[in-house]
Amino acid sequence: MDAVANGPWKRKLRKMFGSRNSKKKRAGGKKTVFGGSTWERMTNLLFDDDQDLGVFNIEFYCYLILKVITAGLIPVWFLLGIFTFGILWPPQIRRFFFTSSVTKLSESDKEDALRKTQIEGLHVEIEELKTELLKEMAVDRTQVVQLKSLVAERKK
């Protein structure tokens, strides 16, 4: 067990912030993790614009104040996570930074890769043929020079 990730400090921290026990499960069957539901609520409040409230409505200003506070808390929470090496980050941010997606190659990607290797093989063959032709041309030139010298000797 990792003492830093699963230490008794978590219970004290949850008690201090009034959070529930992490061993409880949500209705969906997933374990609750420190900050997960709070992060979801904050991002939903910040990015969901389903409220059709008029400017003259008091709820509009309440939502506006909550959005401004949330917009200030998210960067602070992110910086706290940086200073604690990701311990205080919500699981959504940890998942974003510390996991990678595995992609499978489709048939067209496989065909493209095959074509690319075939083209690279052809480039190599072309270079070999070029060097072979240059060698043959050099041999032919020397033969032509020899023939010219023989013809010149016979004319004398």
PDB file of N, CA, C and O in Angstrom, residues 11-37:
ATOM      1  N   ARG A  11      -8.712  10.644   5.812  1.00  0.00           N
ATOM      2  CA  ARG A  11      -9.911  10.680   6.644  1.00  0.00           C
ATOM      3  C   ARG A  11      -9.990  12.024   7.370  1.00  0.00           C
ATOM      4  O   ARG A  11     -11.060  12.632   7.450  1.00  0.00           O
ATOM      5  N   LYS A  12      -8.850  12.490   7.879  1.00  0.00           N
ATOM      6  CA  LYS A  12      -8.829  13.772   8.590  1.00  0.00           C
ATOM      7  C   LYS A  12      -9.155  14.922   7.649  1.00  0.00           C
ATOM      8  O   LYS A  12      -9.878  15.848   8.004  1.00  0.00           O
ATOM      9  N   LEU A  13      -8.623  14.840   6.434  1.00  0.00           N
ATOM     10  CA  LEU A  13      -8.874  15.889   5.451  1.00  0.00           C
ATOM     11  C   LEU A  13     -10.349  15.908   5.041  1.00  0.00           C
ATOM     12  O   LEU A  13     -10.964  16.969   4.937  1.00  0.00           O
ATOM     13  N   ARG A  14     -10.928  14.722   4.851  1.00  0.00           N
ATOM     14  CA  ARG A  14     -12.348  14.638   4.498  1.00  0.00           C
ATOM     15  C   ARG A  14     -13.217  15.173   5.626  1.00  0.00           C
ATOM     16  O   ARG A  14     -14.212  15.853   5.399  1.00  0.00           O
ATOM     17  N   LYS A  15     -12.833  14.840   6.851  1.00  0.00           N
ATOM     18  CA  LYS A  15     -13.595  15.304   8.002  1.00  0.00           C
ATOM     19  C   LYS A  15     -13.512  16.821   8.109  1.00  0.00           C
ATOM     20  O   LYS A  15     -14.494  17.489   8.425  1.00  0.00           O
ATOM     21  N   MET A  16     -12.332  17.383   7.807  1.00  0.00           N
ATOM     22  CA  MET A  16     -12.142  18.811   7.885  1.00  0.00           C
ATOM     23  C   MET A  16     -12.998  19.541   6.841  1.00  0.00           C
ATOM     24  O   MET A  16     -13.566  20.591   7.116  1.00  0.00           O
ATOM     25  N   PHE A  17     -13.111  18.971   5.625  1.00  0.00           N
ATOM     26  CA  PHE A  17     -13.900  19.607   4.570  1.00  0.00           C
ATOM     27  C   PHE A  17     -15.348  19.142   4.549  1.00  0.00           C
ATOM     28  O   PHE A  17     -16.122  19.568   3.708  1.00  0.00           O
ATOM     29  N   GLY A  18     -15.712  18.241   5.429  1.00  0.00           N
ATOM     30  CA  GLY A  18     -17.091  17.782   5.514  1.00  0.00           C
ATOM     31  C   GLY A  18     -17.482  16.856   4.394  1.00  0.00           C
ATOM     32  O   GLY A  18     -18.649  16.765   4.027  1.00  0.00           O
ATOM     33  N   SER A  19     -16.536  16.135   3.827  1.00  0.00           N
ATOM     34  CA  SER A  19     -16.818  15.210   2.740  1.00  0.00           C
ATOM     35  C   SER A  19     -17.206  13.850   3.296  1.00  0.00           C
ATOM     36  O   SER A  19     -16.937  13.524   4.444  1.00  0.00           O
ATOM     37  N   ARG A  20     -17.805  13.018   2.439  1.00  0.00           N
ATOM     38  CA  ARG A  20     -18.218  11.674   2.848  1.00  0.00           C
ATOM     39  C   ARG A  20     -17.033  10.732   2.839  1.00  0.00           C
ATOM     40  O   ARG A  20     -15.975  11.027   2.299  1.00  0.00           O
ATOM     41  N   ASN A  21     -17.266   9.548   3.363  1.00  0.00           N
ATOM     42  CA  ASN A  21     -16.249   8.498   3.358  1.00  0.00           C
ATOM     43  C   ASN A  21     -16.066   7.992   1.936  1.00  0.00           C
ATOM     44  O   ASN A  21     -17.030   7.802   1.205  1.00  0.00           O
ATOM     45  N   SER A  22     -14.819   7.733   1.531  1.00  0.00           N
ATOM     46  CA  SER A  22     -14.538   7.329   0.152  1.00  0.00           C
ATOM     47  C   SER A  22     -14.954   5.896  -0.130  1.00  0.00           C
ATOM     48  O   SER A  22     -15.007   5.482  -1.267  1.00  0.00           O
ATOM     49  N   LYS A  23     -15.259   5.116   0.909  1.00  0.00           N
ATOM     50  CA  LYS A  23     -15.641   3.731   0.682  1.00  0.00           C
ATOM     51  C   LYS A  23     -17.105   3.607   0.299  1.00  0.00           C
ATOM     52  O   LYS A  23     -17.544   2.561  -0.129  1.00  0.00           O
ATOM     53  N   LYS A  24     -17.858   4.682   0.464  1.00  0.00           N
ATOM     54  CA  LYS A  24     -19.250   4.665   0.037  1.00  0.00           C
ATOM     55  C   LYS A  24     -19.296   4.721  -1.474  1.00  0.00           C
ATOM     56  O   LYS A  24     -18.437   5.290  -2.118  1.00  0.00           O
ATOM     57  N   LYS A  25     -20.349   4.141  -2.012  1.00  0.00           N
ATOM     58  CA  LYS A  25     -20.481   4.140  -3.466  1.00  0.00           C
ATOM     59  C   LYS A  25     -21.651   5.020  -3.867  1.00  0.00           C
ATOM     60  O   LYS A  25     -22.638   5.147  -3.157  1.00  0.00           O
ATOM     61  N   ARG A  26     -21.506   5.591  -5.057  1.00  0.00           N
ATOM     62  CA  ARG A  26     -22.589   6.393  -5.605  1.00  0.00           C
ATOM     63  C   ARG A  26     -23.666   5.469  -6.154  1.00  0.00           C
ATOM     64  O   ARG A  26     -23.517   4.265  -6.196  1.00  0.00           O
ATOM     65  N   ALA A  27     -24.724   6.076  -6.637  1.00  0.00           N
ATOM     66  CA  ALA A  27     -25.838   5.295  -7.172  1.00  0.00           C
ATOM     67  C   ALA A  27     -25.411   4.488  -8.390  1.00  0.00           C
ATOM     68  O   ALA A  27     -25.907   3.407  -8.633  1.00  0.00           O
ATOM     69  N   GLY A  28     -24.470   4.977  -9.161  1.00  0.00           N
ATOM     70  CA  GLY A  28     -24.007   4.283 -10.352  1.00  0.00           C
ATOM     71  C   GLY A  28     -23.099   3.106 -10.044  1.00  0.00           C
ATOM     72  O   GLY A  28     -22.716   2.356 -10.920  1.00  0.00           O
ATOM     73  N   GLY A  29     -22.694   2.945  -8.787  1.00  0.00           N
ATOM     74  CA  GLY A  29     -21.833   1.838  -8.418  1.00  0.00           C
ATOM     75  C   GLY A  29     -20.369   2.207  -8.365  1.00  0.00           C
ATOM     76  O   GLY A  29     -19.538   1.404  -8.001  1.00  0.00           O
ATOM     77  N   LYS A  30     -20.029   3.443  -8.696  1.00  0.00           N
ATOM     78  CA  LYS A  30     -18.632   3.866  -8.665  1.00  0.00           C
ATOM     79  C   LYS A  30     -18.291   4.406  -7.281  1.00  0.00           C
ATOM     80  O   LYS A  30     -19.131   4.960  -6.589  1.00  0.00           O
ATOM     81  N   LYS A  31     -17.034   4.209  -6.890  1.00  0.00           N
ATOM     82  CA  LYS A  31     -16.572   4.752  -5.622  1.00  0.00           C
ATOM     83  C   LYS A  31     -16.426   6.257  -5.737  1.00  0.00           C
ATOM     84  O   LYS A  31     -15.992   6.771  -6.749  1.00  0.00           O
ATOM     85  N   THR A  32     -16.791   6.950  -4.685  1.00  0.00           N
ATOM     86  CA  THR A  32     -16.583   8.391  -4.688  1.00  0.00           C
ATOM     87  C   THR A  32     -15.122   8.657  -4.362  1.00  0.00           C
ATOM     88  O   THR A  32     -14.522   8.002  -3.526  1.00  0.00           O
ATOM     89  N   VAL A  33     -14.561   9.610  -5.044  1.00  0.00           N
ATOM     90  CA  VAL A  33     -13.163   9.972  -4.871  1.00  0.00           C
ATOM     91  C   VAL A  33     -13.128  11.442  -4.478  1.00  0.00           C
ATOM     92  O   VAL A  33     -13.949  12.235  -4.919  1.00  0.00           O
ATOM     93  N   PHE A  34     -12.143  11.792  -3.655  1.00  0.00           N
ATOM     94  CA  PHE A  34     -12.029  13.165  -3.172  1.00  0.00           C
ATOM     95  C   PHE A  34     -11.999  14.144  -4.333  1.00  0.00           C
ATOM     96  O   PHE A  34     -11.126  14.079  -5.186  1.00  0.00           O
ATOM     97  N   GLY A  35     -12.968  15.032  -4.378  1.00  0.00           N
ATOM     98  CA  GLY A  35     -12.984  16.095  -5.359  1.00  0.00           C
ATOM     99  C   GLY A  35     -13.689  15.768  -6.658  1.00  0.00           C
ATOM    100  O   GLY A  35     -13.927  16.654  -7.459  1.00  0.00           O
ATOM    101  N   GLY A  36     -14.028  14.520  -6.892  1.00  0.00           N
ATOM    102  CA  GLY A  36     -14.631  14.147  -8.174  1.00  0.00           C
ATOM    103  C   GLY A  36     -15.974  14.797  -8.411  1.00  0.00           C
ATOM    104  O   GLY A  36     -16.213  15.426  -9.443  1.00  0.00           O
ATOM    105  N   SER A  37     -16.878  14.660  -7.445  1.00  0.00           N
ATOM    106  CA  SER A  37     -18.215  15.227  -7.633  1.00  0.00           C
ATOM    107  C   SER A  37     -18.179  16.750  -7.552  1.00  0.00           C
ATOM    108  O   SER A  37     -18.920  17.433  -8.255  1.00  0.00           O
TER     109      SER A  37
END
